[in-house]
PDB file of C-alpha atoms in Angstrom:
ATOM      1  CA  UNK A   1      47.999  -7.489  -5.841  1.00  0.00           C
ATOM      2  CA  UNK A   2      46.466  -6.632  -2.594  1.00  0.00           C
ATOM      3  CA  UNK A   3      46.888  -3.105  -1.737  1.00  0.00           C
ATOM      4  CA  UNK A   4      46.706  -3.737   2.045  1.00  0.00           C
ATOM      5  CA  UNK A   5      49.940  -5.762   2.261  1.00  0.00           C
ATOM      6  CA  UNK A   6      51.732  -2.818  -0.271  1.00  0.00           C
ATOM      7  CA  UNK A   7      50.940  -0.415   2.714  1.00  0.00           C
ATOM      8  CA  UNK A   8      52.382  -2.395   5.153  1.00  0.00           C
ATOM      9  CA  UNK A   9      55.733  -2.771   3.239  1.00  0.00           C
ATOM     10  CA  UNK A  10      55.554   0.811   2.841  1.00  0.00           C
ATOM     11  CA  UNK A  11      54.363   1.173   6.448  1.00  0.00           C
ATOM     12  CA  UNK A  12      57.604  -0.840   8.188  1.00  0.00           C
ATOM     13  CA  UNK A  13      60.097   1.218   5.238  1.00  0.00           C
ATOM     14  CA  UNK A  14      58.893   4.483   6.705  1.00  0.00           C
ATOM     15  CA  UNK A  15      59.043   3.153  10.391  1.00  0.00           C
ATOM     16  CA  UNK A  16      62.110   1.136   9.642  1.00  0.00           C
ATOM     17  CA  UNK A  17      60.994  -1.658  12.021  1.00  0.00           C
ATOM     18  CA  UNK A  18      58.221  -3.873  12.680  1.00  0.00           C
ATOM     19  CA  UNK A  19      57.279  -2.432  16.021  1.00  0.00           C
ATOM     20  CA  UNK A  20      56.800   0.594  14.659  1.00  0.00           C
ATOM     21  CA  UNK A  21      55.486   0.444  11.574  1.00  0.00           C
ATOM     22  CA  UNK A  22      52.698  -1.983  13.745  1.00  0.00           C
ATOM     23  CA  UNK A  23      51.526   0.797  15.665  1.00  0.00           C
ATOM     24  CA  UNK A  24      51.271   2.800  12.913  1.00  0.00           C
ATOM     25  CA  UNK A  25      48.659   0.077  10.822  1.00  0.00           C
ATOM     26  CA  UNK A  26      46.997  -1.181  14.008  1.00  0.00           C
ATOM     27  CA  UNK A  27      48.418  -4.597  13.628  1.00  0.00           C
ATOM     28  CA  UNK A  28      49.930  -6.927  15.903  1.00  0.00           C
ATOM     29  CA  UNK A  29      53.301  -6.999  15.298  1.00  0.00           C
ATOM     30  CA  UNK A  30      53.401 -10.964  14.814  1.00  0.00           C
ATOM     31  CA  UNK A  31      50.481 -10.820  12.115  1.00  0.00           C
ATOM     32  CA  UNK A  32      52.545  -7.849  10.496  1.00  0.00           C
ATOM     33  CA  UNK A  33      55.550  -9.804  10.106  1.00  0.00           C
ATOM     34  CA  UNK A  34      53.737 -12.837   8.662  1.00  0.00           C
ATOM     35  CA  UNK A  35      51.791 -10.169   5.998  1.00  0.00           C
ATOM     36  CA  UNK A  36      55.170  -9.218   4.942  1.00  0.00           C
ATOM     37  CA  UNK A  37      56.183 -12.503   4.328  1.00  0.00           C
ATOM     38  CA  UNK A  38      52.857 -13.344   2.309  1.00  0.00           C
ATOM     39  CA  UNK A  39      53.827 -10.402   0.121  1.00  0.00           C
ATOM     40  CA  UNK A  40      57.250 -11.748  -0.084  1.00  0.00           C
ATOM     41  CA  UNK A  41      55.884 -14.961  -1.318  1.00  0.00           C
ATOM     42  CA  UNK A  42      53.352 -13.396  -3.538  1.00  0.00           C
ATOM     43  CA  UNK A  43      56.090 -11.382  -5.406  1.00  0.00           C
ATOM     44  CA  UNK A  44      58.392 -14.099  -5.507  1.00  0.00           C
ATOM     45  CA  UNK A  45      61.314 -12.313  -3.919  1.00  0.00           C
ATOM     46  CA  UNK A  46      62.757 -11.318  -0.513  1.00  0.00           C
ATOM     47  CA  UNK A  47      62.098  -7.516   0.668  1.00  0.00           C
ATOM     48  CA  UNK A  48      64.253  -7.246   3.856  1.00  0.00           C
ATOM     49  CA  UNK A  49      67.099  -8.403   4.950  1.00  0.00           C
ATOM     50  CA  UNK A  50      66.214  -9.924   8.642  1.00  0.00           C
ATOM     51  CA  UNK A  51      69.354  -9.665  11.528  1.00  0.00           C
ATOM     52  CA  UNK A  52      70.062  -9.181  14.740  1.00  0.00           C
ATOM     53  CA  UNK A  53      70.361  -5.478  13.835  1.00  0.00           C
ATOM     54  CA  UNK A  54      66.994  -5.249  12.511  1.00  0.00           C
ATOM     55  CA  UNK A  55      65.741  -5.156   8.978  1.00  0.00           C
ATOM     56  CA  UNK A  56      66.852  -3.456   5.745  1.00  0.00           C
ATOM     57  CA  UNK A  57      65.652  -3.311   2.395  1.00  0.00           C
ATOM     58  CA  UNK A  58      67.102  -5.786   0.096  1.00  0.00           C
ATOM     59  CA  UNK A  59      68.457  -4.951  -3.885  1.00  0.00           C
ATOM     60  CA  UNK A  60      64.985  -5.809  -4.903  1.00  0.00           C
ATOM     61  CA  UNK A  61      63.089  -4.152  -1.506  1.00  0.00           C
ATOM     62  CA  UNK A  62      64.497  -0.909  -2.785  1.00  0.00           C
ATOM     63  CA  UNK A  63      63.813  -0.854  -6.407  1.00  0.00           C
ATOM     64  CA  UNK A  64      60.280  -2.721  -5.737  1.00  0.00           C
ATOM     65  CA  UNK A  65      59.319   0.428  -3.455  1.00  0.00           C
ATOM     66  CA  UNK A  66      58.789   2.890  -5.940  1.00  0.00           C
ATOM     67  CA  UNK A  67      56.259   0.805  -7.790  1.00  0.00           C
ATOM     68  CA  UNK A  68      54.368  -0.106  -4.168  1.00  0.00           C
ATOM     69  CA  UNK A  69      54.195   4.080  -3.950  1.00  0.00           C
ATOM     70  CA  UNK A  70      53.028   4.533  -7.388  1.00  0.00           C
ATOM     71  CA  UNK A  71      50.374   1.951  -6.769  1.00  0.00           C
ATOM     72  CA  UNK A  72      49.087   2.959  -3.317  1.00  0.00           C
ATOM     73  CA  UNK A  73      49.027   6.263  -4.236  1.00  0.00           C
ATOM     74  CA  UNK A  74      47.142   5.473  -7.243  1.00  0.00           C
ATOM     75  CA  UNK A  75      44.798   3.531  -5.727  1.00  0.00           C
ATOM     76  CA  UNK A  76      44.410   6.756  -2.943  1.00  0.00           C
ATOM     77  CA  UNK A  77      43.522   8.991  -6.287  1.00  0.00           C
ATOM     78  CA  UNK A  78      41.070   6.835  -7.407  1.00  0.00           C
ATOM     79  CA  UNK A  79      39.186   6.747  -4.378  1.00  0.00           C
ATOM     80  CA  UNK A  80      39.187  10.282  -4.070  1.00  0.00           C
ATOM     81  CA  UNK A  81      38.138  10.325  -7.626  1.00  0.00           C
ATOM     82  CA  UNK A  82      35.493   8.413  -7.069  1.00  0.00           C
ATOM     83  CA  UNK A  83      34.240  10.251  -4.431  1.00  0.00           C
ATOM     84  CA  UNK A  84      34.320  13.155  -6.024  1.00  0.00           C
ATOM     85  CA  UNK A  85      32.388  12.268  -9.195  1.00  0.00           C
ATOM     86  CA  UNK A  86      29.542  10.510  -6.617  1.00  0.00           C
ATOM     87  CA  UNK A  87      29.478  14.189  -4.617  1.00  0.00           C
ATOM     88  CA  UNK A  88      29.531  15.773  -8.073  1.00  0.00           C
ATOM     89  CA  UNK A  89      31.742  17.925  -7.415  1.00  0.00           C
ATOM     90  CA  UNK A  90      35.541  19.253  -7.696  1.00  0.00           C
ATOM     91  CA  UNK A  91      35.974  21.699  -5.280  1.00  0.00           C
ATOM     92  CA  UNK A  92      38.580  19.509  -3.457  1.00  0.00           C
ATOM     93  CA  UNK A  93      41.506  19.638  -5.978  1.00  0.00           C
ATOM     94  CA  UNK A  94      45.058  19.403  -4.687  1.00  0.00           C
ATOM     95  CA  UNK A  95      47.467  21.104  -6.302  1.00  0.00           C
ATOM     96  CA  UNK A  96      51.316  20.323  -5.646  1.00  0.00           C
ATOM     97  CA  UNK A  97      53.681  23.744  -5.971  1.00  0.00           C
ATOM     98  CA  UNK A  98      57.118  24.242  -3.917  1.00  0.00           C
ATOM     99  CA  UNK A  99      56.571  25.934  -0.571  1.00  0.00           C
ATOM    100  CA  UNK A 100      57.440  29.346  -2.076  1.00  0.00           C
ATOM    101  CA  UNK A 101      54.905  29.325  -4.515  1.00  0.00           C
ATOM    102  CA  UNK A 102      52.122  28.238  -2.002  1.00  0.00           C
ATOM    103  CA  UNK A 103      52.843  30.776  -0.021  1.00  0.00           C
ATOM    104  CA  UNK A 104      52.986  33.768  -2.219  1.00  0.00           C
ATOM    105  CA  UNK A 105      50.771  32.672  -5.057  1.00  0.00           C
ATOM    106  CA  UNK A 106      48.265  30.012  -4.526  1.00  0.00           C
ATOM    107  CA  UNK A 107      47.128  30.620  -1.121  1.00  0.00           C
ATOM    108  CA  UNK A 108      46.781  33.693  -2.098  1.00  0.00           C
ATOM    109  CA  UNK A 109      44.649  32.805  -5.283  1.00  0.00           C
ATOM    110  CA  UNK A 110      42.099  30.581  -3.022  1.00  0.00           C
ATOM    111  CA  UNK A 111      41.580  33.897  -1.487  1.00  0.00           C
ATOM    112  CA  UNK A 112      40.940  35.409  -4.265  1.00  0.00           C
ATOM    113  CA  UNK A 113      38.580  32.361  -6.178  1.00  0.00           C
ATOM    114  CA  UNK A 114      36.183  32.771  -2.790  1.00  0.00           C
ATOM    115  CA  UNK A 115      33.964  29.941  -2.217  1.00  0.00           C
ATOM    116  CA  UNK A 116      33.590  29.077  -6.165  1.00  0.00           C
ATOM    117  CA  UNK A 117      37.600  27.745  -6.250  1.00  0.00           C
ATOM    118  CA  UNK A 118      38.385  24.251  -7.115  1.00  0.00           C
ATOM    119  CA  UNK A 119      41.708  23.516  -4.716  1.00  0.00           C
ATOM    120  CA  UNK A 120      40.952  22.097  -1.517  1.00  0.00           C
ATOM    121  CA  UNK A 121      44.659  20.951  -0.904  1.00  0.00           C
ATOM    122  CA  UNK A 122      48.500  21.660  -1.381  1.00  0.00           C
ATOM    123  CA  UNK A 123      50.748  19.775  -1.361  1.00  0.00           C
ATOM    124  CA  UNK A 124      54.207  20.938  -0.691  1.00  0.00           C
ATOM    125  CA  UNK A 125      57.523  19.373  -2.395  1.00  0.00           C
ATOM    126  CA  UNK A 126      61.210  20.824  -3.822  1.00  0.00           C
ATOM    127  CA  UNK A 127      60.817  22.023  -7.849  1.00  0.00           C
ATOM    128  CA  UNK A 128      62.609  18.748  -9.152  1.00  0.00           C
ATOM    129  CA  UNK A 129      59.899  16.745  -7.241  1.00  0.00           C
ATOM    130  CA  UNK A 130      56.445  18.788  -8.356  1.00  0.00           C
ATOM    131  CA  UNK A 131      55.673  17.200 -11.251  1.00  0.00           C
ATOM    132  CA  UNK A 132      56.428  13.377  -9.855  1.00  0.00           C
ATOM    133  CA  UNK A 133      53.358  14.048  -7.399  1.00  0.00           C
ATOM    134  CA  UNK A 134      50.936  14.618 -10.723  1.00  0.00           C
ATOM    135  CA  UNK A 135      52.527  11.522 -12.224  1.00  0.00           C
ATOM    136  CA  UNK A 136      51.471   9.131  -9.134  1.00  0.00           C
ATOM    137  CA  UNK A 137      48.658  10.500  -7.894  1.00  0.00           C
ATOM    138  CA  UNK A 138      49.299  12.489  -5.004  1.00  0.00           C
ATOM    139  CA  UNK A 139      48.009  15.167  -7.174  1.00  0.00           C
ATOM    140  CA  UNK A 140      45.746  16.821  -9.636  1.00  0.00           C
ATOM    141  CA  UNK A 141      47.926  19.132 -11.133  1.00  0.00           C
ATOM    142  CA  UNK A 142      50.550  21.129 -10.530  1.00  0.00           C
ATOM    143  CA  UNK A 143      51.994  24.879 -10.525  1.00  0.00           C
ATOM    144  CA  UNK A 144      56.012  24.154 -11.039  1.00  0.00           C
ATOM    145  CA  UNK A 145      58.948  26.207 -12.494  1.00  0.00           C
ATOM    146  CA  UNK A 146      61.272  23.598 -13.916  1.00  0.00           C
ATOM    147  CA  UNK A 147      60.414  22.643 -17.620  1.00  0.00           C
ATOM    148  CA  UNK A 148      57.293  19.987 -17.508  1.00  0.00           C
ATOM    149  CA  UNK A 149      57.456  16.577 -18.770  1.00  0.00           C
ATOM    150  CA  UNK A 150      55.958  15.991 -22.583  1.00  0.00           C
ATOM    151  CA  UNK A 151      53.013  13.914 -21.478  1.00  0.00           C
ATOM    152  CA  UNK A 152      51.384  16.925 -19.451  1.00  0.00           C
ATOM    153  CA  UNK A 153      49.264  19.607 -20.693  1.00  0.00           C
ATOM    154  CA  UNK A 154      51.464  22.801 -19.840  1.00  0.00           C
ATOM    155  CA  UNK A 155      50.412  26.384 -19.797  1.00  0.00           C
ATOM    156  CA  UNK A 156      52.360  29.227 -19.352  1.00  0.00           C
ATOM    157  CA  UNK A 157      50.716  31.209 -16.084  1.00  0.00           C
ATOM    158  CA  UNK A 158      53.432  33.933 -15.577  1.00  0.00           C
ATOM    159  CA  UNK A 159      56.876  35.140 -14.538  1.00  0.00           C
ATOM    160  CA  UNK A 160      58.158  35.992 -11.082  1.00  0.00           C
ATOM    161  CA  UNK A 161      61.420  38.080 -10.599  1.00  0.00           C
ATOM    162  CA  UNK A 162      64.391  36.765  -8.763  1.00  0.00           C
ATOM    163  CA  UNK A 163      64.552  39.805  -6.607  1.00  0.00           C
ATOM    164  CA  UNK A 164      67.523  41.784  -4.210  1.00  0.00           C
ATOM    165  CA  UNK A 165      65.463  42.337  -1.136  1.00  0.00           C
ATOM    166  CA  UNK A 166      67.120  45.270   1.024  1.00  0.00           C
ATOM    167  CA  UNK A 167      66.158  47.841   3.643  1.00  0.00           C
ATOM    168  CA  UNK A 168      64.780  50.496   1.999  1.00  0.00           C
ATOM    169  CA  UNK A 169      67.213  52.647   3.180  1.00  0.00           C
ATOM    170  CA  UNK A 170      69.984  50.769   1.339  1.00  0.00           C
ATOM    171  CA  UNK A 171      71.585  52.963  -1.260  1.00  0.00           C
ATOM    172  CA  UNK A 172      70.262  50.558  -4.176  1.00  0.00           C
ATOM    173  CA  UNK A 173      66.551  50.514  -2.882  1.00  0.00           C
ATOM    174  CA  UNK A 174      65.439  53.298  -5.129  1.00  0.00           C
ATOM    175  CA  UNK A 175      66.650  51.834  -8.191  1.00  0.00           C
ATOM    176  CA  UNK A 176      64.485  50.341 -10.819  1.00  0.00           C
ATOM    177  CA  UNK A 177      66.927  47.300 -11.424  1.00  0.00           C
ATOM    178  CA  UNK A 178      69.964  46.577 -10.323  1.00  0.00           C
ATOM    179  CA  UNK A 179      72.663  45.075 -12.402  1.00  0.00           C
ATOM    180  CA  UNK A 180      74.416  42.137 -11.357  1.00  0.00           C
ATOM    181  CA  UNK A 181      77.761  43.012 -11.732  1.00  0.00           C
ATOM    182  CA  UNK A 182      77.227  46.088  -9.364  1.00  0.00           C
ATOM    183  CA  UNK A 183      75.147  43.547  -7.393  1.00  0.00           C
ATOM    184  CA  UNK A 184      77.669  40.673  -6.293  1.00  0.00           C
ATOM    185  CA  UNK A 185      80.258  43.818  -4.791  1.00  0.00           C
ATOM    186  CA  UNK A 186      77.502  43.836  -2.646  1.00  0.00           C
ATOM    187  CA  UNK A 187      77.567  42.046   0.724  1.00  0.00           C
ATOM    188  CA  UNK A 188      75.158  39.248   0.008  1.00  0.00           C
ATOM    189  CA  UNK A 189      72.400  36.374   1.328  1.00  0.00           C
ATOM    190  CA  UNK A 190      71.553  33.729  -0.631  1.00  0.00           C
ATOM    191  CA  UNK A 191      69.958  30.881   0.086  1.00  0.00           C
ATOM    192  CA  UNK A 192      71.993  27.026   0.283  1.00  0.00           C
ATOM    193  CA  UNK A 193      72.629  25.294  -2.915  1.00  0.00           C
ATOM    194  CA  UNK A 194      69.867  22.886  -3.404  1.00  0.00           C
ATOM    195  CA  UNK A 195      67.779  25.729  -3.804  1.00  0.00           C
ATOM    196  CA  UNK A 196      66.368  26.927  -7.375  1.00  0.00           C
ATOM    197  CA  UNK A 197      66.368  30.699  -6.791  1.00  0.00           C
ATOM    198  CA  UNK A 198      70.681  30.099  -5.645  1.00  0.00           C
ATOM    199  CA  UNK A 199      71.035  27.856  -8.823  1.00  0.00           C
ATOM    200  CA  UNK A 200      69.415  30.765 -11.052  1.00  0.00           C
ATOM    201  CA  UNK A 201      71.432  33.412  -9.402  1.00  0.00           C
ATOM    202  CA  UNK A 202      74.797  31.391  -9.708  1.00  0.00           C
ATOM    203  CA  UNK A 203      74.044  30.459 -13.149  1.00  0.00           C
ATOM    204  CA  UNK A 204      73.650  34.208 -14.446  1.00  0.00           C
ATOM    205  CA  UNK A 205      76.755  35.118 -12.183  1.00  0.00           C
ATOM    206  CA  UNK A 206      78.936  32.578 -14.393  1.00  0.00           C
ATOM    207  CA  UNK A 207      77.016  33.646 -17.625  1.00  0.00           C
ATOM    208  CA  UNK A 208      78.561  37.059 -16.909  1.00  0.00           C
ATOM    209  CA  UNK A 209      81.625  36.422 -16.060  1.00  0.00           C
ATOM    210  CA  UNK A 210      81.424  36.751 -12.829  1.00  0.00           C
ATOM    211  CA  UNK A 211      82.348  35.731  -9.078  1.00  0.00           C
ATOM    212  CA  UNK A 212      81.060  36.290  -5.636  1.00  0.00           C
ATOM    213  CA  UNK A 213      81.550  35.208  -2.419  1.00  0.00           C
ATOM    214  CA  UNK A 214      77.904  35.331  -0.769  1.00  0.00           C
ATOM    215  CA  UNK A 215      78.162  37.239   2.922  1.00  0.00           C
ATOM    216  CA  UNK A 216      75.491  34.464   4.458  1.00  0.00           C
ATOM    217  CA  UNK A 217      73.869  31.438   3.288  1.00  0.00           C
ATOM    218  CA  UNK A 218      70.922  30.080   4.811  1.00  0.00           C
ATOM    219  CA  UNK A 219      68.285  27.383   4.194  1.00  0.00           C
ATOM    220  CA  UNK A 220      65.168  29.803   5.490  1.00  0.00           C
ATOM    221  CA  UNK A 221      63.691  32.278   3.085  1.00  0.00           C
ATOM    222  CA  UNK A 222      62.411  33.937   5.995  1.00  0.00           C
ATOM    223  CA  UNK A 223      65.595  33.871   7.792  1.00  0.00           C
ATOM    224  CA  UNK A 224      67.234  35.246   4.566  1.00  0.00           C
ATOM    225  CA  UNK A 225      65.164  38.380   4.451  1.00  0.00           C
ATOM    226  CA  UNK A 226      65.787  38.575   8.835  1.00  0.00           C
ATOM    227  CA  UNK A 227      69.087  38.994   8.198  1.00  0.00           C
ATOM    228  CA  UNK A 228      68.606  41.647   5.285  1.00  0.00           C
ATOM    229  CA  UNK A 229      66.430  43.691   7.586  1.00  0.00           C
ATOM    230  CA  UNK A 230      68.987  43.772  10.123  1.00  0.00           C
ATOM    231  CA  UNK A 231      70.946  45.149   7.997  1.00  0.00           C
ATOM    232  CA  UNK A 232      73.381  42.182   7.006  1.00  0.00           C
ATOM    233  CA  UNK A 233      73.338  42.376   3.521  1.00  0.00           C
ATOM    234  CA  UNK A 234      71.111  41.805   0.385  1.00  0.00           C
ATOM    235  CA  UNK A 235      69.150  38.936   0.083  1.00  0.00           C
ATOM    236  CA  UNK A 236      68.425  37.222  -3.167  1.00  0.00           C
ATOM    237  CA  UNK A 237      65.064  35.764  -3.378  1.00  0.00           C
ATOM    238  CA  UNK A 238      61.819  35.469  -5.812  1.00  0.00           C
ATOM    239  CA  UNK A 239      59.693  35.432  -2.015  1.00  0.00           C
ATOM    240  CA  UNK A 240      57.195  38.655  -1.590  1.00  0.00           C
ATOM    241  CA  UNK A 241      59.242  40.695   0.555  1.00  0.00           C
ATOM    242  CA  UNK A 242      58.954  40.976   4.418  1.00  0.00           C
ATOM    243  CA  UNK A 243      59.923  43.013   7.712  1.00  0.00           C
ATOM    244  CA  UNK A 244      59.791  45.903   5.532  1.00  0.00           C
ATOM    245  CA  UNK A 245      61.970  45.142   3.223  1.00  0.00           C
ATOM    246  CA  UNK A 246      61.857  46.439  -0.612  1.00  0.00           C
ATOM    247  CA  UNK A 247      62.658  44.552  -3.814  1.00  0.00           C
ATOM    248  CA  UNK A 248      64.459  45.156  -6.929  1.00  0.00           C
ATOM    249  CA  UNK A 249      64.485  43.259 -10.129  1.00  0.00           C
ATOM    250  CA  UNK A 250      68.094  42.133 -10.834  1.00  0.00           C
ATOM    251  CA  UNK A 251      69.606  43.258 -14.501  1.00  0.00           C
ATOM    252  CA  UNK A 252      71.535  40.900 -16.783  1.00  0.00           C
ATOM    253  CA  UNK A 253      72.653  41.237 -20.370  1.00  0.00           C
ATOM    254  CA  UNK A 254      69.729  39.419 -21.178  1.00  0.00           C
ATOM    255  CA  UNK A 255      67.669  41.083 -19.322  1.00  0.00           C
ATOM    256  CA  UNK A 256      66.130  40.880 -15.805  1.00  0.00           C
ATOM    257  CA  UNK A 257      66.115  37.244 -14.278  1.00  0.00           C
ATOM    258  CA  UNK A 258      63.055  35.693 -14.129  1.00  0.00           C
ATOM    259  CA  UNK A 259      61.640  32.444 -12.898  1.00  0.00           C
ATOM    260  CA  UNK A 260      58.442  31.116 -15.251  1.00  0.00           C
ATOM    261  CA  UNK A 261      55.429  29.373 -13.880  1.00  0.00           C
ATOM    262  CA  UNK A 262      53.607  26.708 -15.361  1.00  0.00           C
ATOM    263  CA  UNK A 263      50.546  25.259 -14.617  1.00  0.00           C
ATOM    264  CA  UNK A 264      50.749  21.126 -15.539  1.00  0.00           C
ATOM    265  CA  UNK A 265      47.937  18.357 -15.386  1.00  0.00           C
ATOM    266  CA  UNK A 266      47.174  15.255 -17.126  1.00  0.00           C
ATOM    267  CA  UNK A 267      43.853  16.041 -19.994  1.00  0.00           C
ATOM    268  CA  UNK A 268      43.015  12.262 -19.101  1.00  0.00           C
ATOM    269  CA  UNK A 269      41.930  13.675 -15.602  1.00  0.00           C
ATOM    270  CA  UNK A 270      38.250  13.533 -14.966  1.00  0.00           C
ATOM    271  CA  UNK A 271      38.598  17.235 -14.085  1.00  0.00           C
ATOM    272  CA  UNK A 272      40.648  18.411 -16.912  1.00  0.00           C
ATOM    273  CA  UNK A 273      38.579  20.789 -17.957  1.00  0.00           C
ATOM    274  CA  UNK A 274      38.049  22.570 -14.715  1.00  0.00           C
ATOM    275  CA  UNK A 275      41.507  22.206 -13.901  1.00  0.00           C
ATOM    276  CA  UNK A 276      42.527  23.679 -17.420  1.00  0.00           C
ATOM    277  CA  UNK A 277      39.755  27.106 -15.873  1.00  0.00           C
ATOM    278  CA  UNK A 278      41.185  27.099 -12.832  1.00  0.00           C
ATOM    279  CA  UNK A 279      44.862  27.544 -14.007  1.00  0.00           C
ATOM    280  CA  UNK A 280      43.040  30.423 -16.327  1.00  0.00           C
ATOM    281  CA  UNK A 281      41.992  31.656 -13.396  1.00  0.00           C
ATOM    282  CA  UNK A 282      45.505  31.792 -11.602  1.00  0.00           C
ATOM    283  CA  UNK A 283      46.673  33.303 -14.819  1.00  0.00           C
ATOM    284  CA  UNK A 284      44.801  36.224 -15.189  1.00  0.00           C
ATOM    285  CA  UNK A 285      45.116  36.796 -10.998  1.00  0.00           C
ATOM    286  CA  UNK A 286      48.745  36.613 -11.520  1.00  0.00           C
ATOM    287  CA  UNK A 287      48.728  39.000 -14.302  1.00  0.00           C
ATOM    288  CA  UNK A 288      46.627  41.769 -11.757  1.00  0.00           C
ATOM    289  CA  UNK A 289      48.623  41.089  -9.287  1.00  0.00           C
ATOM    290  CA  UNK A 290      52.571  40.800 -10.381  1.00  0.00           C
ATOM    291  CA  UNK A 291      53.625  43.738 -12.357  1.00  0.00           C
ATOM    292  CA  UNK A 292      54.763  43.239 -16.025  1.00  0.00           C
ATOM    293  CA  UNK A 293      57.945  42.061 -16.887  1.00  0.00           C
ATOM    294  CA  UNK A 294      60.262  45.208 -18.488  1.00  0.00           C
ATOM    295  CA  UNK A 295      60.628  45.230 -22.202  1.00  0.00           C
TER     296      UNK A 295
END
C-alpha cells in the first residue's frame, strides 16, 4: 500500500476539501483528486462521497481512516526509529502524558535528567487517549493515570493528590486535610465534566453520600485557581498550585483521594530498556519531590 496516497486521504479528511488539503501536500489540486481516486481503486471501495456541497467520508471512508492513521503513523515511528538506531542514540524519546502532567511533572523531570535525559518530545492528549498514542506510534511510551492496557509493560511511578486549592487566608488553609463532607458546604470550582480530576471528585462525592452544587465550572486549570485567588471559592484540582494559592489533600472514608501514575511502553521497543531507566528515573524524582501519601 503506498503510504503517499494514505497521507493524502488523511490530508483532504483533515482539510475537508481538495483545495485545501492540496496546499497542504504541495499538489495540484487536479493530480490530488486523481491520487485519491487511485487509492479508491486500489482498495476497492469508494472514500468520499463527491456533490455539489463538497465531499464527505463515505461508511467505509470513515471506518478505513483509523487504519490509514495507524499505518502512517507507524510508518512515521519507524523512520524515526531508524534514525535513531543509525545516530546511536535515544535521547529523542517522546513521551505522551495529559497536559497536566507535562506541565507539573515531566517538564519538570527533563530539568531535572540535565543533558543525560532520554525525552526529546511530548506529546499532549486527554487521559482516555494517552495510551492510543503508544499503540500507533505517535509515541514511545507513556506517563497516564487511567488503568493501562494488558499488552504494555506498566509500572507504578507515584500518586498525586486531588487537592482544594484556596487563599491561604481561607479558614481551611491551615488544615492538614480536609474532609469532603465539610468540603462540598464550601463554595466550590471545579473543572467541566470531561475532565478526570471532576470525574474523581464526583465519584467520591456519590461514594459518600453526598451532593453539591459546584459555585463555578470552568474548562482552564489556570482559570480555576484565578478564580480561587480572587477569592471565589475553592478550587479542586491535582495542578501544583498558583497565584499564591495553598493546597490541601481532600479526606474520604477511604482515605485521601489520590490520582496514580503509571509509566507504560511496549518491551518490543528498541529502547525498552532505556525507557524502562528512564521511568526509574521519574520514579525516584517523583518520590523527592511529592510528599508521601498519609498512612
Amino acid at each position: 500500500m503506498d503510504l503517499r496516497l494514505l497521507r493524502y486521504f488523511l490530508a483532504v479528511c483533515e482539510a475537508g476539501t481538495l483545495h485545501g488539503a492540496a496546499a497542504v501536500v504541495h499538489v495540484a489540486q487536479p493530480s490530488l483528486s486523481r491520487q485519491i481516486r487511485r487509492l479508491e481503486q486500489d482498495l476497492g471501495f469508494e472514500l468520499f462521497d463527491r456533490s455539489a456541497r463538497g465531499l464527505a467520508l463515505t461508511a467505509a471512508g470513515r471506518r478505513f481512516r483509523p487504519v490509514a492513521e495507524d499505518l502512517v503513523g507507524r510508518a512515521t515511528q519507524a523512520g524515526a526509529t531508524a534514525a535513531a538506531i543509525a545516530r546511536g542514540t535515544t535521547s529523542n524519546l517522546t513521551v505522551v502524558t495529559a497536559p497536566t502532567t507535562a506541565t507539573d511533572i515531566v517538564a519538570p523531570f527533563i530539568v531535572h535528567s540535565g543533558l543525560g535525559g532520554v525525552i526529546g518530545n511530548v506529546v499532549e492528549a486527554m487521559p482516555e487517549h494517552v495510551y492510543a498514542a503508544v499503540a500507533s506510534g505517535r509515541a514511545d511510551f507513556a506517563v497516564g493515570t487511567r488503568i493501562p492496557p494488558a499488552e504494555f509493560r506498566t509500572e507504578v511511578l507515584g500518586h498525586a493528590f486531588l487537592w482544594a486549592q484556596m487563599r491561604r487566608d481561607h479558614p481551611l488553609a491551615e488544615r492538614e486535610t480536609v474532609g469532603i463532607a465539610e468540603l462540598v458546604e464550601q463554595p466550590l470550582i471545579v473543572m467541566s465534566r470531561a475532565h478526570g480530576v471532576r470525574q474523581m471528585f464526583d465519584s467520591a462525592a456519590a461514594r459518600a453520600g453526598l451532593r453539591f452544587t459546584a459555585s463555578l465550572e470552568t474548562e482552564s486549570p489556570p482559570l480555576a485557581q484565578a478564580l480561587a485567588a480572587a477569592g471565589r471559592g475553592i478550587c479542586i484540582l491535582s495542578d501544583d498550585p498558583r497565584f499564591d494559592l495553598t493546597t490541601t489533600p481532600i479526606d474520604t472514608a477511604s482515605g485521601p483521594l489520590v490520582i496514580t501514575l503509571f509509566g507504560v511502553w511496549d518491551t518490543m521497543h528498541y529502547a525498552s530498556a532505556q525507557i524502562e531507566q528512564c521511568l526509574d528515573d521519574m520514579r525516584r524524582f517523583l518520590a523527592d519531590t511529592y510528599p508521601p501519601i498519609p498512612g
